[in-house]
mmCIF file of C-alpha atoms and ligand atoms in Angstrom:
data_model
loop_
_atom_site.group_PDB
_atom_site.id
_atom_site.type_symbol
_atom_site.label_atom_id
_atom_site.label_comp_id
_atom_site.label_asym_id
_atom_site.label_seq_id
_atom_site.Cartn_x
_atom_site.Cartn_y
_atom_site.Cartn_z
ATOM 1 C CA MET A 999 -0.136 0.061 0.134
ATOM 2 C CA SER A 1000 1.442 3.550 -0.657
ATOM 3 C CA GLU A 1001 1.654 6.716 1.360
ATOM 4 C CA ALA A 1002 -1.308 8.365 -0.268
ATOM 5 C CA GLU A 1003 -3.506 5.033 0.073
ATOM 6 C CA ARG A 1004 -3.075 4.885 3.865
ATOM 7 C CA ALA A 1005 -4.134 8.555 4.832
ATOM 8 C CA ARG A 1006 -7.432 7.820 2.413
ATOM 9 C CA VAL A 1007 -7.642 4.811 4.660
ATOM 10 C CA LEU A 1008 -7.885 7.087 6.973
ATOM 11 C CA VAL A 1009 -9.344 9.793 5.844
ATOM 12 C CA GLU A 1010 -12.179 7.473 4.744
ATOM 13 C CA ALA A 1011 -12.691 6.177 8.185
ATOM 14 C CA LEU A 1012 -13.222 9.544 9.763
ATOM 15 C CA PRO A 1013 -16.809 9.889 9.260
ATOM 16 C CA TYR A 1014 -17.204 6.888 11.149
ATOM 17 C CA PHE A 1015 -14.777 7.722 13.520
ATOM 18 C CA ARG A 1016 -17.595 10.502 13.998
ATOM 19 C CA ARG A 1017 -20.701 8.968 13.813
ATOM 20 C CA TYR A 1018 -19.004 6.360 16.312
ATOM 21 C CA HIS A 1019 -17.880 8.736 19.361
ATOM 22 C CA GLY A 1020 -19.411 8.175 22.413
ATOM 23 C CA LYS A 1021 -21.809 5.427 20.908
ATOM 24 C CA THR A 1022 -21.768 2.209 22.880
ATOM 25 C CA VAL A 1023 -20.764 -1.313 21.318
ATOM 26 C CA VAL A 1024 -21.545 -4.237 22.423
ATOM 27 C CA VAL A 1025 -18.672 -7.026 21.063
ATOM 28 C CA LYS A 1026 -20.158 -10.809 21.301
ATOM 29 C CA TYR A 1027 -16.695 -12.567 21.560
ATOM 30 C CA GLY A 1028 -15.976 -16.330 20.599
ATOM 31 C CA GLY A 1029 -15.526 -18.589 17.800
ATOM 32 C CA ALA A 1030 -12.407 -19.091 16.301
ATOM 33 C CA ALA A 1031 -11.840 -15.656 16.953
ATOM 34 C CA MET A 1032 -11.464 -17.118 20.606
ATOM 35 C CA VAL A 1033 -8.994 -19.821 19.960
ATOM 36 C CA GLN A 1034 -6.617 -19.528 16.861
ATOM 37 C CA GLU A 1035 -3.906 -16.790 18.775
ATOM 38 C CA ASP A 1036 -3.333 -14.428 15.109
ATOM 39 C CA LEU A 1037 -7.387 -14.168 15.261
ATOM 40 C CA LYS A 1038 -7.617 -13.245 19.272
ATOM 41 C CA GLN A 1039 -4.894 -10.654 18.767
ATOM 42 C CA GLN A 1040 -6.497 -9.348 16.183
ATOM 43 C CA VAL A 1041 -9.954 -8.817 17.709
ATOM 44 C CA MET A 1042 -7.790 -7.248 21.024
ATOM 45 C CA ALA A 1043 -6.132 -4.328 19.012
ATOM 46 C CA ASP A 1044 -9.573 -3.778 17.127
ATOM 47 C CA ILE A 1045 -11.214 -3.213 20.583
ATOM 48 C CA VAL A 1046 -7.905 -0.842 21.426
ATOM 49 C CA LEU A 1047 -8.519 0.809 18.717
ATOM 50 C CA MET A 1048 -12.399 1.364 19.188
ATOM 51 C CA HIS A 1049 -12.144 2.772 22.761
ATOM 52 C CA ILE A 1050 -9.071 5.428 21.636
ATOM 53 C CA VAL A 1051 -11.514 6.517 18.885
ATOM 54 C CA GLY A 1052 -14.071 7.766 21.356
ATOM 55 C CA ILE A 1053 -16.406 4.343 20.999
ATOM 56 C CA ARG A 1054 -17.564 2.723 23.778
ATOM 57 C CA PRO A 1055 -16.754 -1.098 23.390
ATOM 58 C CA VAL A 1056 -18.319 -3.550 26.612
ATOM 59 C CA LEU A 1057 -17.122 -7.138 25.285
ATOM 60 C CA VAL A 1058 -19.398 -10.178 26.117
ATOM 61 C CA HIS A 1059 -17.332 -13.677 25.917
ATOM 62 C CA GLY A 1060 -18.512 -17.500 25.623
ATOM 63 C CA GLY A 1061 -16.052 -20.137 26.301
ATOM 64 C CA GLY A 1062 -18.111 -22.943 25.084
ATOM 65 C CA PRO A 1063 -15.530 -24.780 23.685
ATOM 66 C CA GLU A 1064 -13.287 -24.286 27.215
ATOM 67 C CA VAL A 1065 -15.808 -25.373 29.387
ATOM 68 C CA SER A 1066 -16.716 -29.030 27.043
ATOM 69 C CA GLU A 1067 -13.087 -29.505 27.245
ATOM 70 C CA ALA A 1068 -12.455 -28.728 31.233
ATOM 71 C CA MET A 1069 -15.906 -30.742 31.618
ATOM 72 C CA LYS A 1070 -14.295 -33.863 29.365
ATOM 73 C CA LYS A 1071 -11.400 -33.701 31.865
ATOM 74 C CA ILE A 1072 -13.862 -35.331 34.653
ATOM 75 C CA GLY A 1073 -15.655 -37.602 32.438
ATOM 76 C CA LYS A 1074 -18.456 -35.519 31.845
ATOM 77 C CA GLU A 1075 -19.883 -35.366 28.147
ATOM 78 C CA PRO A 1076 -20.996 -32.448 27.037
ATOM 79 C CA LEU A 1077 -24.810 -31.869 25.512
ATOM 80 C CA PHE A 1078 -26.872 -29.144 24.015
ATOM 81 C CA VAL A 1079 -30.461 -28.580 23.633
ATOM 82 C CA ARG A 1080 -31.147 -25.417 20.937
ATOM 83 C CA GLY A 1081 -27.993 -24.464 21.076
ATOM 84 C CA LEU A 1082 -28.308 -24.343 24.918
ATOM 85 C CA ARG A 1083 -25.410 -26.261 26.887
ATOM 86 C CA VAL A 1084 -27.761 -28.845 29.376
ATOM 87 C CA THR A 1085 -25.698 -27.796 33.121
ATOM 88 C CA ASP A 1086 -25.864 -29.657 36.156
ATOM 89 C CA GLU A 1087 -24.334 -28.702 39.508
ATOM 90 C CA GLU A 1088 -21.394 -30.002 38.153
ATOM 91 C CA THR A 1089 -21.207 -27.859 34.793
ATOM 92 C CA VAL A 1090 -23.048 -24.358 36.316
ATOM 93 C CA ARG A 1091 -19.655 -24.403 38.685
ATOM 94 C CA ILE A 1092 -17.055 -25.728 36.047
ATOM 95 C CA ALA A 1093 -18.564 -23.154 34.264
ATOM 96 C CA GLU A 1094 -18.065 -20.024 36.793
ATOM 97 C CA MET A 1095 -14.634 -21.523 37.117
ATOM 98 C CA VAL A 1096 -13.839 -21.414 33.808
ATOM 99 C CA LEU A 1097 -15.587 -18.542 32.436
ATOM 100 C CA ALA A 1098 -15.265 -15.921 34.733
ATOM 101 C CA GLY A 1099 -12.163 -17.175 35.956
ATOM 102 C CA THR A 1100 -9.131 -17.914 33.484
ATOM 103 C CA THR A 1101 -11.161 -17.353 30.593
ATOM 104 C CA ASN A 1102 -12.592 -13.595 31.313
ATOM 105 C CA LYS A 1103 -9.573 -12.893 33.093
ATOM 106 C CA GLY A 1104 -6.896 -14.246 29.929
ATOM 107 C CA ILE A 1105 -9.122 -11.747 27.541
ATOM 108 C CA VAL A 1106 -8.538 -8.566 30.640
ATOM 109 C CA SER A 1107 -5.209 -9.214 30.065
ATOM 110 C CA LEU A 1108 -4.440 -9.269 26.125
ATOM 111 C CA ILE A 1109 -6.059 -5.851 26.293
ATOM 112 C CA HIS A 1110 -3.765 -4.706 28.409
ATOM 113 C CA GLN A 1111 -0.872 -6.197 26.382
ATOM 114 C CA HIS A 1112 -2.509 -4.157 23.052
ATOM 115 C CA GLY A 1113 -2.172 -1.186 25.702
ATOM 116 C CA GLY A 1114 -6.230 -0.774 26.271
ATOM 117 C CA ARG A 1115 -7.571 -0.384 29.825
ATOM 118 C CA ALA A 1116 -9.928 -3.448 30.754
ATOM 119 C CA VAL A 1117 -11.957 -4.874 33.481
ATOM 120 C CA GLY A 1118 -13.714 -8.385 33.738
ATOM 121 C CA LEU A 1119 -16.828 -8.594 35.878
ATOM 122 C CA SER A 1120 -19.783 -11.881 35.530
ATOM 123 C CA GLY A 1121 -23.116 -11.410 36.101
ATOM 124 C CA LYS A 1122 -22.581 -11.391 39.780
ATOM 125 C CA ASP A 1123 -20.312 -8.214 40.564
ATOM 126 C CA GLY A 1124 -22.484 -4.987 40.547
ATOM 127 C CA ASN A 1125 -25.408 -7.899 40.113
ATOM 128 C CA LEU A 1126 -25.675 -7.038 36.900
ATOM 129 C CA LEU A 1127 -27.080 -10.114 35.420
ATOM 130 C CA VAL A 1128 -30.091 -11.563 37.182
ATOM 131 C CA ALA A 1129 -31.502 -14.678 36.277
ATOM 132 C CA ARG A 1130 -33.618 -17.368 36.790
ATOM 133 C CA LYS A 1131 -33.944 -21.092 35.236
ATOM 134 C CA MET A 1132 -35.130 -21.271 31.797
ATOM 135 C CA GLU A 1133 -38.155 -23.206 31.296
ATOM 136 C CA VAL A 1134 -37.733 -25.010 27.653
ATOM 137 C CA GLU A 1135 -40.303 -27.182 26.227
ATOM 138 C CA GLY A 1136 -39.468 -31.113 26.689
ATOM 139 C CA ALA A 1137 -36.269 -30.765 28.261
ATOM 140 C CA ASP A 1138 -34.886 -29.872 31.801
ATOM 141 C CA LEU A 1139 -31.545 -27.376 30.838
ATOM 142 C CA GLY A 1140 -30.841 -27.469 34.683
ATOM 143 C CA PHE A 1141 -28.689 -24.509 35.741
ATOM 144 C CA VAL A 1142 -29.172 -23.077 32.886
ATOM 145 C CA GLY A 1143 -30.085 -19.212 33.423
ATOM 146 C CA GLU A 1144 -32.465 -16.813 31.666
ATOM 147 C CA VAL A 1145 -32.050 -13.615 32.685
ATOM 148 C CA ILE A 1146 -34.451 -10.901 33.928
ATOM 149 C CA GLN A 1147 -33.260 -7.941 35.014
ATOM 150 C CA VAL A 1148 -29.915 -6.489 33.890
ATOM 151 C CA ASN A 1149 -28.680 -3.254 36.236
ATOM 152 C CA THR A 1150 -26.397 -1.343 33.904
ATOM 153 C CA HIS A 1151 -25.006 0.634 36.906
ATOM 154 C CA LEU A 1152 -21.682 -1.135 36.858
ATOM 155 C CA VAL A 1153 -20.769 -1.336 32.884
ATOM 156 C CA GLU A 1154 -21.467 2.492 32.915
ATOM 157 C CA THR A 1155 -19.352 3.523 35.567
ATOM 158 C CA LEU A 1156 -16.503 1.455 33.960
ATOM 159 C CA LEU A 1157 -16.675 2.913 30.899
ATOM 160 C CA HIS A 1158 -16.909 6.454 32.256
ATOM 161 C CA GLY A 1159 -13.736 5.995 34.346
ATOM 162 C CA GLY A 1160 -12.127 4.885 30.649
ATOM 163 C CA TYR A 1161 -12.633 1.207 30.778
ATOM 164 C CA VAL A 1162 -12.960 -1.634 28.857
ATOM 165 C CA PRO A 1163 -15.800 -4.283 30.049
ATOM 166 C CA VAL A 1164 -15.144 -7.946 29.932
ATOM 167 C CA ILE A 1165 -18.341 -9.852 30.746
ATOM 168 C CA SER A 1166 -18.212 -13.244 30.936
ATOM 169 C CA SER A 1167 -22.100 -14.467 30.620
ATOM 170 C CA ILE A 1168 -22.180 -16.047 34.552
ATOM 171 C CA ALA A 1169 -25.759 -14.862 36.473
ATOM 172 C CA VAL A 1170 -26.833 -14.882 39.543
ATOM 173 C CA GLY A 1171 -30.476 -15.790 41.132
ATOM 174 C CA SER A 1172 -32.396 -14.404 43.726
ATOM 175 C CA ARG A 1173 -31.167 -16.767 46.454
ATOM 176 C CA GLY A 1174 -27.651 -15.662 44.922
ATOM 177 C CA GLU A 1175 -27.107 -19.511 43.320
ATOM 178 C CA THR A 1176 -25.157 -19.540 39.707
ATOM 179 C CA PHE A 1177 -26.153 -20.073 36.715
ATOM 180 C CA ASN A 1178 -25.129 -20.569 33.485
ATOM 181 C CA SER A 1179 -26.522 -17.649 30.980
ATOM 182 C CA ASN A 1180 -25.762 -18.421 27.206
ATOM 183 C CA ALA A 1181 -23.773 -15.317 26.553
ATOM 184 C CA ASP A 1182 -25.593 -14.421 22.609
ATOM 185 C CA HIS A 1183 -28.125 -14.194 24.936
ATOM 186 C CA VAL A 1184 -26.436 -11.865 27.121
ATOM 187 C CA ALA A 1185 -25.017 -9.170 24.249
ATOM 188 C CA GLY A 1186 -28.116 -9.053 23.019
ATOM 189 C CA GLN A 1187 -29.882 -7.548 26.543
ATOM 190 C CA LEU A 1188 -26.789 -5.895 27.932
ATOM 191 C CA ALA A 1189 -26.495 -3.967 23.876
ATOM 192 C CA ALA A 1190 -30.770 -2.726 24.961
ATOM 193 C CA ALA A 1191 -30.254 -2.377 28.572
ATOM 194 C CA LEU A 1192 -27.525 -0.673 27.700
ATOM 195 C CA ARG A 1193 -28.720 1.523 24.841
ATOM 196 C CA ALA A 1194 -26.419 0.678 22.347
ATOM 197 C CA GLU A 1195 -25.752 1.389 18.911
ATOM 198 C CA LYS A 1196 -25.231 -1.627 18.012
ATOM 199 C CA LEU A 1197 -24.224 -5.191 18.020
ATOM 200 C CA LEU A 1198 -21.813 -6.955 17.142
ATOM 201 C CA LEU A 1199 -21.737 -11.198 17.525
ATOM 202 C CA LEU A 1200 -18.798 -12.737 16.534
ATOM 203 C CA THR A 1201 -18.876 -16.181 14.950
ATOM 204 C CA ASP A 1202 -17.410 -19.054 12.927
ATOM 205 C CA VAL A 1203 -19.574 -18.636 10.083
ATOM 206 C CA ARG A 1204 -19.596 -15.575 7.415
ATOM 207 C CA GLY A 1205 -23.179 -14.635 8.743
ATOM 208 C CA ILE A 1206 -26.628 -16.055 8.709
ATOM 209 C CA LEU A 1207 -26.955 -18.263 5.863
ATOM 210 C CA ALA A 1208 -30.392 -19.302 4.078
ATOM 211 C CA ASP A 1209 -28.839 -22.608 3.425
ATOM 212 C CA VAL A 1210 -26.173 -23.687 6.125
ATOM 213 C CA GLN A 1211 -24.815 -26.308 3.513
ATOM 214 C CA ASP A 1212 -24.167 -23.268 1.124
ATOM 215 C CA ALA A 1213 -22.070 -21.092 1.883
ATOM 216 C CA ASN A 1214 -23.071 -18.781 -0.736
ATOM 217 C CA SER A 1215 -26.029 -17.962 0.734
ATOM 218 C CA LEU A 1216 -25.548 -15.192 3.162
ATOM 219 C CA LEU A 1217 -28.484 -13.362 3.989
ATOM 220 C CA SER A 1218 -27.214 -9.776 4.378
ATOM 221 C CA HIS A 1219 -29.803 -7.890 5.416
ATOM 222 C CA LEU A 1220 -32.924 -9.100 7.783
ATOM 223 C CA SER A 1221 -35.776 -7.426 9.433
ATOM 224 C CA LEU A 1222 -37.157 -8.442 12.429
ATOM 225 C CA SER A 1223 -40.074 -10.323 10.869
ATOM 226 C CA GLN A 1224 -37.436 -11.839 8.465
ATOM 227 C CA ALA A 1225 -35.027 -13.410 11.360
ATOM 228 C CA ARG A 1226 -37.753 -14.476 13.349
ATOM 229 C CA GLU A 1227 -39.553 -16.636 10.213
ATOM 230 C CA LEU A 1228 -35.559 -17.732 9.814
ATOM 231 C CA VAL A 1229 -35.812 -19.279 13.593
ATOM 232 C CA GLU A 1230 -39.482 -20.688 13.385
ATOM 233 C CA THR A 1231 -38.778 -22.221 10.035
ATOM 234 C CA GLY A 1232 -35.081 -24.174 11.239
ATOM 235 C CA ALA A 1233 -33.602 -22.019 8.820
ATOM 236 C CA VAL A 1234 -31.469 -21.480 11.546
ATOM 237 C CA ASP A 1235 -30.369 -23.813 14.013
ATOM 238 C CA ARG A 1236 -28.107 -25.022 16.682
ATOM 239 C CA GLY A 1237 -25.169 -22.239 17.769
ATOM 240 C CA MET A 1238 -26.926 -19.939 15.290
ATOM 241 C CA ILE A 1239 -30.898 -19.311 17.332
ATOM 242 C CA PRO A 1240 -28.762 -17.529 20.363
ATOM 243 C CA LYS A 1241 -26.918 -15.553 18.152
ATOM 244 C CA VAL A 1242 -30.322 -14.536 15.988
ATOM 245 C CA GLU A 1243 -32.554 -14.478 19.316
ATOM 246 C CA ALA A 1244 -29.827 -12.114 20.482
ATOM 247 C CA CYS A 1245 -30.612 -10.107 17.474
ATOM 248 C CA LEU A 1246 -34.210 -9.807 17.782
ATOM 249 C CA MET A 1247 -33.657 -8.633 21.570
ATOM 250 C CA ALA A 1248 -31.417 -5.848 21.069
ATOM 251 C CA VAL A 1249 -33.298 -3.768 17.779
ATOM 252 C CA GLU A 1250 -36.851 -4.990 19.926
ATOM 253 C CA GLY A 1251 -35.166 -3.404 22.417
ATOM 254 C CA GLY A 1252 -34.209 0.071 20.324
ATOM 255 C CA VAL A 1253 -30.925 -0.669 19.295
ATOM 256 C CA PRO A 1254 -30.394 0.434 15.840
ATOM 257 C CA GLY A 1255 -28.615 -2.201 14.202
ATOM 258 C CA ALA A 1256 -27.610 -5.884 15.241
ATOM 259 C CA HIS A 1257 -24.791 -7.779 13.589
ATOM 260 C CA ILE A 1258 -23.743 -11.336 12.814
ATOM 261 C CA LEU A 1259 -19.929 -11.042 11.723
ATOM 262 C CA ASP A 1260 -17.281 -14.059 10.675
ATOM 263 C CA GLY A 1261 -14.665 -13.642 13.370
ATOM 264 C CA ARG A 1262 -12.532 -15.981 11.422
ATOM 265 C CA ALA A 1263 -12.039 -12.978 8.328
ATOM 266 C CA PRO A 1264 -9.002 -10.318 9.872
ATOM 267 C CA HIS A 1265 -10.129 -7.229 11.787
ATOM 268 C CA SER A 1266 -13.852 -7.645 10.761
ATOM 269 C CA LEU A 1267 -14.740 -5.692 12.923
ATOM 270 C CA LEU A 1268 -13.269 -2.515 11.938
ATOM 271 C CA THR A 1269 -14.374 -3.792 8.367
ATOM 272 C CA GLU A 1270 -18.146 -3.687 10.269
ATOM 273 C CA LEU A 1271 -17.670 -0.285 11.907
ATOM 274 C CA PHE A 1272 -15.151 2.156 9.215
ATOM 275 C CA THR A 1273 -15.901 0.582 5.864
ATOM 276 C CA ASP A 1274 -18.616 1.094 3.846
ATOM 277 C CA GLN A 1275 -18.667 -2.602 3.172
ATOM 278 C CA GLY A 1276 -21.451 -4.391 4.306
ATOM 279 C CA VAL A 1277 -19.800 -7.479 6.145
ATOM 280 C CA GLY A 1278 -22.044 -10.257 7.594
ATOM 281 C CA THR A 1279 -25.901 -9.998 8.157
ATOM 282 C CA MET A 1280 -27.306 -7.415 9.630
ATOM 283 C CA VAL A 1281 -30.524 -7.043 12.068
ATOM 284 C CA THR A 1282 -32.463 -3.969 11.653
ATOM 285 C CA ARG A 1283 -36.420 -3.185 12.374
ATOM 286 C CA ALA A 1284 -37.553 -2.432 9.572
ATOM 287 C CA GLY A 1285 -34.529 -4.453 7.307
ATOM 288 C CA ASP A 1286 -34.575 -2.436 3.741
ATOM 289 C CA SER A 1287 -32.082 0.761 3.950
ATOM 290 C CA HIS A 1288 -28.390 -0.034 4.505
ATOM 291 C CA SER A 1289 -27.036 2.175 6.841
ATOM 292 C CA GLY A 1290 -23.434 -0.087 7.293
HETATM 293 P P1 ADP B 2689 -20.262 -19.550 18.362
HETATM 294 O O1 ADP B 2689 -18.426 -20.233 19.277
HETATM 295 O O2 ADP B 2689 -19.810 -18.596 17.688
HETATM 296 O O3 ADP B 2689 -20.782 -18.968 19.182
HETATM 297 P P2 ADP B 2689 -21.956 -21.830 17.140
HETATM 298 O O4 ADP B 2689 -21.640 -22.823 16.730
HETATM 299 O O5 ADP B 2689 -22.129 -21.513 19.083
HETATM 300 O O6 ADP B 2689 -20.710 -20.678 17.372
HETATM 301 O O7 ADP B 2689 -23.165 -21.028 16.305
HETATM 302 C C1 ADP B 2689 -22.398 -21.438 14.749
HETATM 303 C C2 ADP B 2689 -23.064 -21.904 14.064
HETATM 304 O O8 ADP B 2689 -24.798 -22.147 13.972
HETATM 305 C C3 ADP B 2689 -22.499 -21.982 13.059
HETATM 306 O O9 ADP B 2689 -21.498 -23.106 12.929
HETATM 307 C C4 ADP B 2689 -23.549 -23.332 11.972
HETATM 308 O O10 ADP B 2689 -22.982 -24.309 12.441
HETATM 309 C C5 ADP B 2689 -24.658 -23.063 13.121
HETATM 310 N N1 ADP B 2689 -25.576 -22.826 12.135
HETATM 311 C C6 ADP B 2689 -26.662 -23.431 12.378
HETATM 312 N N2 ADP B 2689 -27.907 -22.983 11.030
HETATM 313 C C7 ADP B 2689 -27.164 -21.751 10.588
HETATM 314 C C8 ADP B 2689 -27.451 -20.780 9.484
HETATM 315 N N3 ADP B 2689 -28.997 -20.700 8.812
HETATM 316 N N4 ADP B 2689 -26.286 -19.895 9.348
HETATM 317 C C9 ADP B 2689 -25.296 -20.055 9.035
HETATM 318 N N5 ADP B 2689 -25.234 -20.705 10.431
HETATM 319 C C10 ADP B 2689 -25.995 -21.664 10.684
HETATM 320 MG MG1 MG B 2690 -22.441 -20.781 20.801
#
């Protein structure tokens, strides 16, 4: 790239810097971007850059593979229903140790290595995520929590103080019990509660595919009703269900745009935020006009 081209890239990003200045963007971090070393570094650099140009990033992370690994070590076989982990008492303890412990603190220190400032929280801190047992027809998911209340005060305090909040999806029940909530759902609910400008969900596919078998069937823009229909007809299944539901929760809750992005693509967060390129799947209320 020539020097002139480099300068042009920065100048083109300027209107986007201006547009998102002071706005909250919730990022759900997961999939390959959480496992592959080069992608991990890129995501952290993207988050730090967002923060430096005046965005208020909030990072929500999963950690499914790490929880599954810890379960297998003690001879437990992970089991999923509609993309949600069946969570008995032992599993919820493991999930809290892994997600609120090593995974969360690992992300916090990566952000620091990239020159940012971050604080790790679970849903128990500041009573951030209050949940009750999630009821699902025909299955007992155990300690899977449905978040019924989001107390954003602590997150707002951290953002105000110049910290990137890094949040694990461990929630607390009304009697202090521990719940394992789905990180996609948590990201969607947090985005709504924080009145975020955007919800960005990183995953291992290009976005929502009309046909899972066909990588070229990407749906680049959906309205709320189109997104709902995909879940109802079963065109979307497994781990994509909570992601689409998260987009619905966010947009129904007033977030202008929710995006499912390919975390395997380099710097997909920056491409989505700071260029004209529409990447992944965008869900908006009406679904018609392209708004970046
Ligand atoms: P993450 O770790 O990012 O949460 P998941 O594995 O939980 O990822 O969810 C993404 C997966 O959802 C995809 O890898 C794909 O197998 C599955 N999926 C199901 N239906 C669809 C669809 N219509 N379009 C894209 N992916 C789908
Ligand atoms: Mg998932």
